[in-house]
Tab-separated table of C-alpha atoms in Angstrom:
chain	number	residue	atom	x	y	z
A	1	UNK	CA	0.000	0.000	0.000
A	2	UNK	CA	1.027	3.407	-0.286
A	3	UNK	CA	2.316	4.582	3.081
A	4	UNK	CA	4.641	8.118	3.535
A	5	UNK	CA	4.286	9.927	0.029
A	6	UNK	CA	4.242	13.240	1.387
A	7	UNK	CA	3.065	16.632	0.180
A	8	UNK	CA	6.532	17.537	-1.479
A	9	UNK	CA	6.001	13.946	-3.480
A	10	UNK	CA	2.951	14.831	-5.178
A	11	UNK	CA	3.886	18.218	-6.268
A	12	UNK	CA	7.311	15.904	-7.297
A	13	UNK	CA	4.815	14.082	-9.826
A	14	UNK	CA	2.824	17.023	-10.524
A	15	UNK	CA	6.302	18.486	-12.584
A	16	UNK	CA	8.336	15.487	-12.659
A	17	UNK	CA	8.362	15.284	-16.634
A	18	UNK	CA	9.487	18.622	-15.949
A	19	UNK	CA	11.786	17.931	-13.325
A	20	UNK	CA	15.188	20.417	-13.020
A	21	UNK	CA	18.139	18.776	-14.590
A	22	UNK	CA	21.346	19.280	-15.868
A	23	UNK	CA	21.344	18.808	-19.749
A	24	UNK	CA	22.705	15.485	-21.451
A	25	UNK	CA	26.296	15.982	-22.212
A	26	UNK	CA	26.813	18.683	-20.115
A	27	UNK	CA	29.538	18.573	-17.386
A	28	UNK	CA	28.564	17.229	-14.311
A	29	UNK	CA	28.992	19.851	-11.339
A	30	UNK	CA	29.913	19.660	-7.697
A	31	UNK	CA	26.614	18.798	-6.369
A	32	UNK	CA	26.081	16.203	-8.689
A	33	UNK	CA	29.399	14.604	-8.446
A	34	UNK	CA	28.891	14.148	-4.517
A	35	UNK	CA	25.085	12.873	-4.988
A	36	UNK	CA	26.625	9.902	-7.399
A	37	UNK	CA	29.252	8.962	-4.727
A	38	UNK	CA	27.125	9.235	-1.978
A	39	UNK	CA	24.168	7.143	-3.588
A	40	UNK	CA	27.063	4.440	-4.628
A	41	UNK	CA	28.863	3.916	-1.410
A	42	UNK	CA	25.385	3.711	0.329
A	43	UNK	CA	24.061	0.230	0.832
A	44	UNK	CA	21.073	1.454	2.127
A	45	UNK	CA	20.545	1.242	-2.267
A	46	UNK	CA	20.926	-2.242	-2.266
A	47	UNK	CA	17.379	-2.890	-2.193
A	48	UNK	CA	13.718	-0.812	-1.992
A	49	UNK	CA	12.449	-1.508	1.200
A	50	UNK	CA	14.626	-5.257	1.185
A	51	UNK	CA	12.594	-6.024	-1.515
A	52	UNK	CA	13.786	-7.655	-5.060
A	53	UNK	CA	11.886	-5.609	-7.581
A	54	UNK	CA	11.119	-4.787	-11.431
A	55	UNK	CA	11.419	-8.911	-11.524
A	56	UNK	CA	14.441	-9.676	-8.868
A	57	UNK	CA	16.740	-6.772	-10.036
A	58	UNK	CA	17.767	-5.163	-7.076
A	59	UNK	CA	19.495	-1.642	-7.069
A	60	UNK	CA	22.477	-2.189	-6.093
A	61	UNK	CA	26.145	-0.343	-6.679
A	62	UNK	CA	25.919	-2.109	-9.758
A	63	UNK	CA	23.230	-0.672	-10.871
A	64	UNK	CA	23.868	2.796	-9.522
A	65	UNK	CA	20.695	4.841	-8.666
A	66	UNK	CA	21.758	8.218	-10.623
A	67	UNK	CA	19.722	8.184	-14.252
A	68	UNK	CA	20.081	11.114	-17.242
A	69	UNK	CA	16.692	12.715	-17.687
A	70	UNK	CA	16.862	11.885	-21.714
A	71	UNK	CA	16.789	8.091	-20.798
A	72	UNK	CA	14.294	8.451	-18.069
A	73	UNK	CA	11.934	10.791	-20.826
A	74	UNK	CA	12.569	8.309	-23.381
A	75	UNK	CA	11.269	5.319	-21.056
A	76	UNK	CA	8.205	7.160	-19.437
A	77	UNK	CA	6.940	7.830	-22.733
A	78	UNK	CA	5.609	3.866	-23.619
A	79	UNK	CA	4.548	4.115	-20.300
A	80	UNK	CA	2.402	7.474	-20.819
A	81	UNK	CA	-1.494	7.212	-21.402
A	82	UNK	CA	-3.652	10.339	-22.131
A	83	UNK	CA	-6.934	9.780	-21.480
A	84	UNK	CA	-8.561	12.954	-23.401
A	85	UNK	CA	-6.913	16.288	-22.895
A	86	UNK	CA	-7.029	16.834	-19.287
A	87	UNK	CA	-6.184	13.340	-17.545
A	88	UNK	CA	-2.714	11.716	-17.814
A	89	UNK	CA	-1.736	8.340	-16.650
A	90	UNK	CA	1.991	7.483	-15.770
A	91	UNK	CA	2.436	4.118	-15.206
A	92	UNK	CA	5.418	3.463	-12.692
A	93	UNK	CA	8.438	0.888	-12.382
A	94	UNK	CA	11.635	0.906	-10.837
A	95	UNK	CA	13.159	3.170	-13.005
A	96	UNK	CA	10.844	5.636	-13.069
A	97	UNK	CA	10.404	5.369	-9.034
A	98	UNK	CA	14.511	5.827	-9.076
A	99	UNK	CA	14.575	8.906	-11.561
A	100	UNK	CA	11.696	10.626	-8.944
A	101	UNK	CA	14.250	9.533	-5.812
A	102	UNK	CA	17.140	10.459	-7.360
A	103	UNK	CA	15.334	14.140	-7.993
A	104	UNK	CA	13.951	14.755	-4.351
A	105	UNK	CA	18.008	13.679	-3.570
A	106	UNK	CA	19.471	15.928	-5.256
A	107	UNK	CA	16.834	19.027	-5.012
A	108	UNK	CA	16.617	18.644	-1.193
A	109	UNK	CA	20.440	17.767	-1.374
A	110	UNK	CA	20.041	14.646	1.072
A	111	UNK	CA	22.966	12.487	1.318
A	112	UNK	CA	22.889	11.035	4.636
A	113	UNK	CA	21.508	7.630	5.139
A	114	UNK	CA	18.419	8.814	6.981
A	115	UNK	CA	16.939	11.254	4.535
A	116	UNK	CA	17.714	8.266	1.823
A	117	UNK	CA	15.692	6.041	3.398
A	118	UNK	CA	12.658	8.280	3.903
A	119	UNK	CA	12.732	8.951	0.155
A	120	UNK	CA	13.105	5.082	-0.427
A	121	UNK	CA	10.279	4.985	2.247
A	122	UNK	CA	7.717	7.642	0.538
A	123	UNK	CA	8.289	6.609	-2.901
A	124	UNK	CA	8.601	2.367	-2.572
A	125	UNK	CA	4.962	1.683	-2.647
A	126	UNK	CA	4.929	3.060	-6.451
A	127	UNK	CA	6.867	0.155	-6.918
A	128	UNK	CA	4.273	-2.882	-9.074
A	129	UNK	CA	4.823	-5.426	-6.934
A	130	UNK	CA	4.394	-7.950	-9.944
A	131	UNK	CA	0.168	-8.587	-9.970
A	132	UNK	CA	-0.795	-4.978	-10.351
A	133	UNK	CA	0.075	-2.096	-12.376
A	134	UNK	CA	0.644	1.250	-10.163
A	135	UNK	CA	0.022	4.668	-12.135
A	136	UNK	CA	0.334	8.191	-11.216
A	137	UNK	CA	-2.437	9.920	-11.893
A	138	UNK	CA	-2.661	13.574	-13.361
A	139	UNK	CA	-5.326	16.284	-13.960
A	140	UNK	CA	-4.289	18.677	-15.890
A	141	UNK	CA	-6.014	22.310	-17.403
A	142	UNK	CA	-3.574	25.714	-18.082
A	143	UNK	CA	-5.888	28.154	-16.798
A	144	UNK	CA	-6.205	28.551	-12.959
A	145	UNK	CA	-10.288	29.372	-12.786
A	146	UNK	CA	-10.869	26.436	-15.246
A	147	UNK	CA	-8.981	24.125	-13.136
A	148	UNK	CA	-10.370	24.935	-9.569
A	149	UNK	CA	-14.156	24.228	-11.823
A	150	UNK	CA	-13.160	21.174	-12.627
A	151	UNK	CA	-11.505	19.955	-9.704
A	152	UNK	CA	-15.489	20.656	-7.891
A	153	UNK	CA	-16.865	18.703	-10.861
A	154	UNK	CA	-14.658	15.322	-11.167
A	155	UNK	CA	-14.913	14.917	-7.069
A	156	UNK	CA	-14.542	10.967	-7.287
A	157	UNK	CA	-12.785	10.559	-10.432
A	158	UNK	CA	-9.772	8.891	-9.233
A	159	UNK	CA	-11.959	5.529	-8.071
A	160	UNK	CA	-13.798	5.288	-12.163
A	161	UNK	CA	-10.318	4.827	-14.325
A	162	UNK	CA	-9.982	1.462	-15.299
A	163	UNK	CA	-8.143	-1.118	-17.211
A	164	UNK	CA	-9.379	-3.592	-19.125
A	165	UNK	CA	-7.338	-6.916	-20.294
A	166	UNK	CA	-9.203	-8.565	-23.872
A	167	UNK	CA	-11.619	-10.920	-22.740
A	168	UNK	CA	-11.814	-9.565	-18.774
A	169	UNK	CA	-13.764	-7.578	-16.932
A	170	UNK	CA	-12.802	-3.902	-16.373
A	171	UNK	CA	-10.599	-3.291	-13.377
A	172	UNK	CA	-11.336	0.199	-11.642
A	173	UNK	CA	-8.418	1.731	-9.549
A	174	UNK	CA	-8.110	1.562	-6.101
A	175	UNK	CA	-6.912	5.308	-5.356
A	176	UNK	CA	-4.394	7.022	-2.810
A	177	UNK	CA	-3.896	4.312	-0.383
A	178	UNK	CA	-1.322	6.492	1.681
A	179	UNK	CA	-3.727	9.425	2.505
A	180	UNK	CA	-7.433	10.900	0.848
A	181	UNK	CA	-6.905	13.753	-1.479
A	182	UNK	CA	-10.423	15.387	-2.242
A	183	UNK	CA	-12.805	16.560	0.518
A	184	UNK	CA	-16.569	17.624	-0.241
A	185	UNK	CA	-15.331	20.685	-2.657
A	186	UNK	CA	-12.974	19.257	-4.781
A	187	UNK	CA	-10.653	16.507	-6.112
A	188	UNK	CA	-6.771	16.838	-5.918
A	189	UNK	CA	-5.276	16.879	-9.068
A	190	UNK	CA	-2.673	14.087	-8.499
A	191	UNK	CA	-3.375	10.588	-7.595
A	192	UNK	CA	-1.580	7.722	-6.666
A	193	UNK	CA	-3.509	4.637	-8.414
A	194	UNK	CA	-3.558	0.277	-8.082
A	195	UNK	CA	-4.759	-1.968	-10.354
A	196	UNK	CA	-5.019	-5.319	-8.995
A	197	UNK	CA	-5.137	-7.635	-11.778
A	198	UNK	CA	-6.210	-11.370	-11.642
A	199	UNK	CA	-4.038	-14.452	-12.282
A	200	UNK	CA	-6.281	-14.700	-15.493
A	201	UNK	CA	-5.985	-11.334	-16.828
A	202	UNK	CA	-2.324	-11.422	-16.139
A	203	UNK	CA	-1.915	-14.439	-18.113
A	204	UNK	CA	-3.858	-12.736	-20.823
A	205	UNK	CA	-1.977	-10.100	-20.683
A	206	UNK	CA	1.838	-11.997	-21.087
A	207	UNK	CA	-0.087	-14.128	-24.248
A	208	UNK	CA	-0.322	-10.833	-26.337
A	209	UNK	CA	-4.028	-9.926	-25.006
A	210	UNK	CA	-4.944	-5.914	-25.967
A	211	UNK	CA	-4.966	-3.498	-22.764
A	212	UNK	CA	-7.479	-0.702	-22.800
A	213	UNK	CA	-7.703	2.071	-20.392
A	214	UNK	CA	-10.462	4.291	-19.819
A	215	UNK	CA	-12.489	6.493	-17.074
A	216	UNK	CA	-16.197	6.460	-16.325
A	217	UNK	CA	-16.497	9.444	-14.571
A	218	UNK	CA	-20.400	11.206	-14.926
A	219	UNK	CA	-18.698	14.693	-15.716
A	220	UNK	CA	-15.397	12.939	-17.939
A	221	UNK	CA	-15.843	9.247	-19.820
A	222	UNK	CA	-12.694	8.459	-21.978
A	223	UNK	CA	-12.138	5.171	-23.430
A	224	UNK	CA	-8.979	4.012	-25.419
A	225	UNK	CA	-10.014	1.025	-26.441
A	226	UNK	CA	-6.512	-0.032	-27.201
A	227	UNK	CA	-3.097	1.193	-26.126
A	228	UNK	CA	-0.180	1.218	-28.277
A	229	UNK	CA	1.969	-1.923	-28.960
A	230	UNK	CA	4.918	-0.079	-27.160
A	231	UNK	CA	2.914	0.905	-23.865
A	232	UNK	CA	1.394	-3.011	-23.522
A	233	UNK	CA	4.580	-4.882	-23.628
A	234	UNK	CA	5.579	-2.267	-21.602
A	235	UNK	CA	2.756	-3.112	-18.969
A	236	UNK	CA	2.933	-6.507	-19.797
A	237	UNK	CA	6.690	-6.242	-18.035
A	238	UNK	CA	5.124	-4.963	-14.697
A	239	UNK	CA	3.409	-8.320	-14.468
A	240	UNK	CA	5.661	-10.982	-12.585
């Protein structure tokens, strides 16, 4: 279940495709040099949580937690689902949970083993555990006043997205485990989202079964019928 993700981690997701970074190929400076050594040398990194995950690969100082925003852009992009223009679905794995620790590192500048772990901590549970998928969930509208409208009108959107496996029933999410985010005026506009799928739909899904993805929400209904080929192997991977 989600447990810690505190305030500073949703407005994390809220800009984390946006996220500060130095640009690929450019020299890496002080700051950046100490968070790689300190991350490395930590063993606290040898695991999430003393878990084995993204299918037994552990992070480890083999696997060093520091990423390059190009190949963490280039990733999160299969794993991207827009469901009309104002709802966006990031689907999260281990590298995408590492790019968002390795930010809140190095913007909070943390290096000691206790601030390490409470990232670890807050941003773990994003982690699939290997029957689910886990998503991040976005609202998103430019304009201030049209955004504080329809956060009041899609109160309760967060429980009607879904995904559906060929063949299966529609699975609706099971929203923001760690803490409630709307109240009897509005919705947030970030969610943390679980998908619990079924040994069958799971099965499904490794044979080469289609994915859709929708919401069902009175005041926003969005169906893609299909994602792209990329996006459900993608998926697919999440599924031990």
């Amino acid at each position: 279940v989600f447990v810690t993700c505190a305030c500073h981690h949703e407005h994390a997701a809220i800009g984390e495709q946006h996220a500060p970074d130095h640009p690929v190929g450019e020299a890496l400076q002080a700051p950046d040099i100490l968070l790689i050594e300190a991350l490395q040398k930590r063993p606290v990194f040898r695991v999430l949580d003393g878990r084995q995950i993204n299918r037994g690969r552990p992070i480890d100082e083999d696997r060093p937690l520091v990423l390059r925003r190009e190949r963490v852009l280039a990733h999160k992009k299969a794993r991207t689902v827009h469901l009309g223009e104002h709802v966006t679905l990031l689907f999260e794995d281990e590298l995408t949970v590492r790019y968002q620790i390795q930010e809140m590192l190095r913007i909070e500048k943390v290096f000691e083993d206790e601030g390490i772990r409470d990232e670890l901590d807050a941003y773990n549970p994003l982690v699939p555990d290997g029957t689910n998928f886990k998503a991040t969930m976005l609202i998103e509208y430019e304009d201030p006043d049209a955004r504080k409208s329809a956060l009041a009108r899609l109160i309760g959107i967060e429980d009607r997205v879904w995904v559906a496996v060929d063949g299966c029933a529609r699975v609706h999410a099971i929203a923001d485990e760690d803490l409630p985010r709307e109240n009897d005026s509005k919705t947030s506009a970030v969610h943390f989202l679980r998908f619990e799928l079924t040994p069958e739909m799971a099965s499904a899904l490794r044979r080469g079964a289609g994915l859709a993805v929708g919401v069902d929400h009175p005041a926003y209904d969005v169906v893609i019928p299909g994602v792209p080929q990329a996006t459900r192997v993608a998926l697919a991977a999440d599924i031990a």
